[in-house]
Amino acid sequence: MTAITLNQILKRIETQATSHQQVAMYRQSVRADRFLPDAEYPLVFCIPGTIYMSTNNGPTVTYRFYLGVCDRHFEDMSNIFEVLSDTSTILIDIIALLRNSYIEDGAFEVQLNTNAEIFSESDGDIVAGYGVEIEVITPYYDNSCDIPL
């Protein structure tokens, strides 16, 4: 695997998310204020989380991200199962695209160690969807000769 940066990982997530034909908008933020007044749905959002560094099996860094997909639903929730079905399918598709991106160039590995959780928001737009924590593992250079000073 080739080492890549946080910005490069975020760009790959954005590229895969926006390539999905059902996705209307992609957002990334360090806070959960992802539902802005001008949002278009279905919306895919990414929130970077913790970073874990390890020297087991070679030096690697694990980036954790919360990846979610949401769409509007009616106030009476009459279309909630359609929204949940669509958003779960989009989330699964994007993760498959990310995993296939790794297979193609070997720059990182995507791991899932958790369940996708249903969420809903009614602060502004009334939306629901699925979110999951993903881990992206990539090597880092621990040779001081490779570090630019």
PDB file of C-alpha atoms in Angstrom:
ATOM      1  CA  MET A   1       0.000   0.000   0.000  1.00  0.00           C
ATOM      2  CA  THR A   2       1.064   3.557  -0.713  1.00  0.00           C
ATOM      3  CA  ALA A   3       0.677   6.169   2.030  1.00  0.00           C
ATOM      4  CA  ILE A   4      -2.058   8.738   1.410  1.00  0.00           C
ATOM      5  CA  THR A   5      -3.182  11.763   3.398  1.00  0.00           C
ATOM      6  CA  LEU A   6      -6.469  12.622   5.102  1.00  0.00           C
ATOM      7  CA  ASN A   7      -7.263  15.081   2.288  1.00  0.00           C
ATOM      8  CA  GLN A   8      -6.682  12.376  -0.318  1.00  0.00           C
ATOM      9  CA  ILE A   9      -8.972   9.970   1.540  1.00  0.00           C
ATOM     10  CA  LEU A  10     -11.709  12.608   1.843  1.00  0.00           C
ATOM     11  CA  LYS A  11     -11.414  13.335  -1.869  1.00  0.00           C
ATOM     12  CA  ARG A  12     -11.840   9.626  -2.679  1.00  0.00           C
ATOM     13  CA  ILE A  13     -14.900   9.393  -0.452  1.00  0.00           C
ATOM     14  CA  GLU A  14     -16.348  12.484  -2.164  1.00  0.00           C
ATOM     15  CA  THR A  15     -15.552  11.099  -5.625  1.00  0.00           C
ATOM     16  CA  GLN A  16     -17.265   7.785  -4.919  1.00  0.00           C
ATOM     17  CA  ALA A  17     -20.268   9.437  -3.233  1.00  0.00           C
ATOM     18  CA  THR A  18     -20.868  11.960  -6.014  1.00  0.00           C
ATOM     19  CA  SER A  19     -20.467   9.296  -8.699  1.00  0.00           C
ATOM     20  CA  HIS A  20     -23.590   7.552  -7.400  1.00  0.00           C
ATOM     21  CA  GLN A  21     -26.524   8.435  -9.656  1.00  0.00           C
ATOM     22  CA  GLN A  22     -29.014   8.793  -6.785  1.00  0.00           C
ATOM     23  CA  VAL A  23     -26.877  11.191  -4.696  1.00  0.00           C
ATOM     24  CA  ALA A  24     -27.876  14.837  -5.070  1.00  0.00           C
ATOM     25  CA  MET A  25     -25.253  16.358  -2.727  1.00  0.00           C
ATOM     26  CA  TYR A  26     -22.155  15.495  -0.707  1.00  0.00           C
ATOM     27  CA  ARG A  27     -20.982  17.365   2.400  1.00  0.00           C
ATOM     28  CA  GLN A  28     -18.120  16.933   4.825  1.00  0.00           C
ATOM     29  CA  SER A  29     -17.658  18.622   8.162  1.00  0.00           C
ATOM     30  CA  VAL A  30     -15.905  18.187  11.482  1.00  0.00           C
ATOM     31  CA  ARG A  31     -19.248  18.776  13.223  1.00  0.00           C
ATOM     32  CA  ALA A  32     -22.658  17.277  12.843  1.00  0.00           C
ATOM     33  CA  ASP A  33     -24.098  20.490  11.344  1.00  0.00           C
ATOM     34  CA  ARG A  34     -24.446  18.734   8.030  1.00  0.00           C
ATOM     35  CA  PHE A  35     -28.048  19.770   7.321  1.00  0.00           C
ATOM     36  CA  LEU A  36     -27.794  23.231   5.919  1.00  0.00           C
ATOM     37  CA  PRO A  37     -30.703  25.229   4.463  1.00  0.00           C
ATOM     38  CA  ASP A  38     -29.498  24.727   0.900  1.00  0.00           C
ATOM     39  CA  ALA A  39     -29.074  20.946   1.159  1.00  0.00           C
ATOM     40  CA  GLU A  40     -30.278  18.738  -1.654  1.00  0.00           C
ATOM     41  CA  TYR A  41     -31.360  15.163  -1.004  1.00  0.00           C
ATOM     42  CA  PRO A  42     -30.385  12.367  -0.947  1.00  0.00           C
ATOM     43  CA  LEU A  43     -27.411  13.798   0.912  1.00  0.00           C
ATOM     44  CA  VAL A  44     -24.217  11.907   1.691  1.00  0.00           C
ATOM     45  CA  PHE A  45     -22.092  13.333   4.480  1.00  0.00           C
ATOM     46  CA  CYS A  46     -18.737  12.460   6.006  1.00  0.00           C
ATOM     47  CA  ILE A  47     -17.426  13.470   9.419  1.00  0.00           C
ATOM     48  CA  PRO A  48     -13.748  12.673  10.116  1.00  0.00           C
ATOM     49  CA  GLY A  49     -13.110  11.137  13.515  1.00  0.00           C
ATOM     50  CA  THR A  50     -10.178   9.701  15.398  1.00  0.00           C
ATOM     51  CA  ILE A  51      -6.823   8.611  14.022  1.00  0.00           C
ATOM     52  CA  TYR A  52      -5.074   5.520  15.342  1.00  0.00           C
ATOM     53  CA  MET A  53      -1.408   4.794  14.614  1.00  0.00           C
ATOM     54  CA  SER A  54       0.099   1.337  14.929  1.00  0.00           C
ATOM     55  CA  THR A  55       3.424  -0.336  14.249  1.00  0.00           C
ATOM     56  CA  ASN A  56       2.022  -3.885  14.317  1.00  0.00           C
ATOM     57  CA  ASN A  57       2.465  -5.495  10.892  1.00  0.00           C
ATOM     58  CA  GLY A  58       4.247  -2.399   9.607  1.00  0.00           C
ATOM     59  CA  PRO A  59       3.481   1.234  10.380  1.00  0.00           C
ATOM     60  CA  THR A  60      -0.157   2.041   9.604  1.00  0.00           C
ATOM     61  CA  VAL A  61      -2.586   4.793  10.402  1.00  0.00           C
ATOM     62  CA  THR A  62      -6.310   4.118  10.750  1.00  0.00           C
ATOM     63  CA  TYR A  63      -8.619   7.023   9.981  1.00  0.00           C
ATOM     64  CA  ARG A  64     -12.160   6.725  11.307  1.00  0.00           C
ATOM     65  CA  PHE A  65     -15.061   8.443   9.572  1.00  0.00           C
ATOM     66  CA  TYR A  66     -18.786   8.639  10.152  1.00  0.00           C
ATOM     67  CA  LEU A  67     -20.414   8.196   6.765  1.00  0.00           C
ATOM     68  CA  GLY A  68     -24.126   8.857   6.468  1.00  0.00           C
ATOM     69  CA  VAL A  69     -26.846   9.062   3.859  1.00  0.00           C
ATOM     70  CA  CYS A  70     -30.153  10.827   4.448  1.00  0.00           C
ATOM     71  CA  ASP A  71     -33.239  11.887   2.566  1.00  0.00           C
ATOM     72  CA  ARG A  72     -36.395  13.833   3.359  1.00  0.00           C
ATOM     73  CA  HIS A  73     -39.466  12.060   4.590  1.00  0.00           C
ATOM     74  CA  PHE A  74     -43.039  13.199   5.065  1.00  0.00           C
ATOM     75  CA  GLU A  75     -44.096  14.512   8.473  1.00  0.00           C
ATOM     76  CA  ASP A  76     -46.641  11.691   8.752  1.00  0.00           C
ATOM     77  CA  MET A  77     -43.756   9.251   8.020  1.00  0.00           C
ATOM     78  CA  SER A  78     -45.812   7.533   5.316  1.00  0.00           C
ATOM     79  CA  ASN A  79     -42.690   7.172   3.137  1.00  0.00           C
ATOM     80  CA  ILE A  80     -40.167   6.355   5.884  1.00  0.00           C
ATOM     81  CA  PHE A  81     -39.507   2.799   4.700  1.00  0.00           C
ATOM     82  CA  GLU A  82     -38.903   4.004   1.149  1.00  0.00           C
ATOM     83  CA  VAL A  83     -36.410   6.573   2.514  1.00  0.00           C
ATOM     84  CA  LEU A  84     -34.668   3.958   4.684  1.00  0.00           C
ATOM     85  CA  SER A  85     -34.520   1.486   1.804  1.00  0.00           C
ATOM     86  CA  ASP A  86     -33.032   4.045  -0.581  1.00  0.00           C
ATOM     87  CA  THR A  87     -30.499   5.426   1.917  1.00  0.00           C
ATOM     88  CA  SER A  88     -29.328   1.969   3.019  1.00  0.00           C
ATOM     89  CA  THR A  89     -28.824   0.950  -0.615  1.00  0.00           C
ATOM     90  CA  ILE A  90     -26.870   4.137  -1.377  1.00  0.00           C
ATOM     91  CA  LEU A  91     -24.671   3.637   1.715  1.00  0.00           C
ATOM     92  CA  ILE A  92     -23.915   0.017   0.784  1.00  0.00           C
ATOM     93  CA  ASP A  93     -23.128   1.061  -2.804  1.00  0.00           C
ATOM     94  CA  ILE A  94     -20.704   3.795  -1.712  1.00  0.00           C
ATOM     95  CA  ILE A  95     -18.860   1.450   0.626  1.00  0.00           C
ATOM     96  CA  ALA A  96     -18.576  -1.087  -2.210  1.00  0.00           C
ATOM     97  CA  LEU A  97     -17.210   1.652  -4.492  1.00  0.00           C
ATOM     98  CA  LEU A  98     -14.627   2.632  -1.850  1.00  0.00           C
ATOM     99  CA  ARG A  99     -13.569  -0.984  -1.314  1.00  0.00           C
ATOM    100  CA  ASN A 100     -13.225  -1.506  -5.080  1.00  0.00           C
ATOM    101  CA  SER A 101     -11.171   1.686  -5.308  1.00  0.00           C
ATOM    102  CA  TYR A 102      -8.720   0.066  -2.871  1.00  0.00           C
ATOM    103  CA  ILE A 103      -8.570  -3.128  -4.895  1.00  0.00           C
ATOM    104  CA  GLU A 104      -7.726  -1.128  -8.020  1.00  0.00           C
ATOM    105  CA  ASP A 105      -4.730   0.776  -6.640  1.00  0.00           C
ATOM    106  CA  GLY A 106      -3.987  -0.573  -3.147  1.00  0.00           C
ATOM    107  CA  ALA A 107      -3.653   2.908  -1.584  1.00  0.00           C
ATOM    108  CA  PHE A 108      -5.872   2.119   1.389  1.00  0.00           C
ATOM    109  CA  GLU A 109      -8.119  -0.500   2.907  1.00  0.00           C
ATOM    110  CA  VAL A 110     -11.701   0.127   4.057  1.00  0.00           C
ATOM    111  CA  GLN A 111     -12.919  -1.833   7.066  1.00  0.00           C
ATOM    112  CA  LEU A 112     -16.292  -1.969   8.757  1.00  0.00           C
ATOM    113  CA  ASN A 113     -16.471  -3.087  12.356  1.00  0.00           C
ATOM    114  CA  THR A 114     -19.919  -1.874  13.285  1.00  0.00           C
ATOM    115  CA  ASN A 115     -23.585  -1.828  12.371  1.00  0.00           C
ATOM    116  CA  ALA A 116     -25.180   0.863  10.259  1.00  0.00           C
ATOM    117  CA  GLU A 117     -27.546   2.818  12.502  1.00  0.00           C
ATOM    118  CA  ILE A 118     -30.808   4.519  11.604  1.00  0.00           C
ATOM    119  CA  PHE A 119     -30.993   8.217  12.438  1.00  0.00           C
ATOM    120  CA  SER A 120     -33.523  10.973  11.993  1.00  0.00           C
ATOM    121  CA  GLU A 121     -33.344  14.753  12.254  1.00  0.00           C
ATOM    122  CA  SER A 122     -36.090  17.331  12.373  1.00  0.00           C
ATOM    123  CA  ASP A 123     -34.021  20.447  12.993  1.00  0.00           C
ATOM    124  CA  GLY A 124     -34.745  22.183   9.697  1.00  0.00           C
ATOM    125  CA  ASP A 125     -35.485  19.543   7.091  1.00  0.00           C
ATOM    126  CA  ILE A 126     -37.204  16.367   8.288  1.00  0.00           C
ATOM    127  CA  VAL A 127     -34.792  13.621   7.241  1.00  0.00           C
ATOM    128  CA  ALA A 128     -33.882  10.054   8.044  1.00  0.00           C
ATOM    129  CA  GLY A 129     -31.256   7.631   6.875  1.00  0.00           C
ATOM    130  CA  TYR A 130     -28.379   5.390   7.824  1.00  0.00           C
ATOM    131  CA  GLY A 131     -24.917   6.121   9.136  1.00  0.00           C
ATOM    132  CA  VAL A 132     -21.930   3.917   9.775  1.00  0.00           C
ATOM    133  CA  GLU A 133     -18.413   4.315  11.106  1.00  0.00           C
ATOM    134  CA  ILE A 134     -15.818   3.204   8.595  1.00  0.00           C
ATOM    135  CA  GLU A 135     -12.096   2.764   9.047  1.00  0.00           C
ATOM    136  CA  VAL A 136      -9.604   3.565   6.330  1.00  0.00           C
ATOM    137  CA  ILE A 137      -6.186   2.009   6.870  1.00  0.00           C
ATOM    138  CA  THR A 138      -3.097   3.249   5.081  1.00  0.00           C
ATOM    139  CA  PRO A 139       0.639   2.999   5.786  1.00  0.00           C
ATOM    140  CA  TYR A 140       2.666   5.878   7.088  1.00  0.00           C
ATOM    141  CA  TYR A 141       6.373   6.517   6.797  1.00  0.00           C
ATOM    142  CA  ASP A 142       8.153   6.057  10.100  1.00  0.00           C
ATOM    143  CA  ASN A 143      11.642   6.496   8.663  1.00  0.00           C
ATOM    144  CA  SER A 144      12.963   9.883   9.762  1.00  0.00           C
ATOM    145  CA  CYS A 145      14.879  10.142   6.495  1.00  0.00           C
ATOM    146  CA  ASP A 146      11.552  10.293   4.604  1.00  0.00           C
ATOM    147  CA  ILE A 147      10.113  13.138   6.697  1.00  0.00           C
ATOM    148  CA  PRO A 148      10.488  16.606   5.131  1.00  0.00           C
ATOM    149  CA  LEU A 149      12.155  18.960   7.594  1.00  0.00           C
TER     150      LEU A 149
END
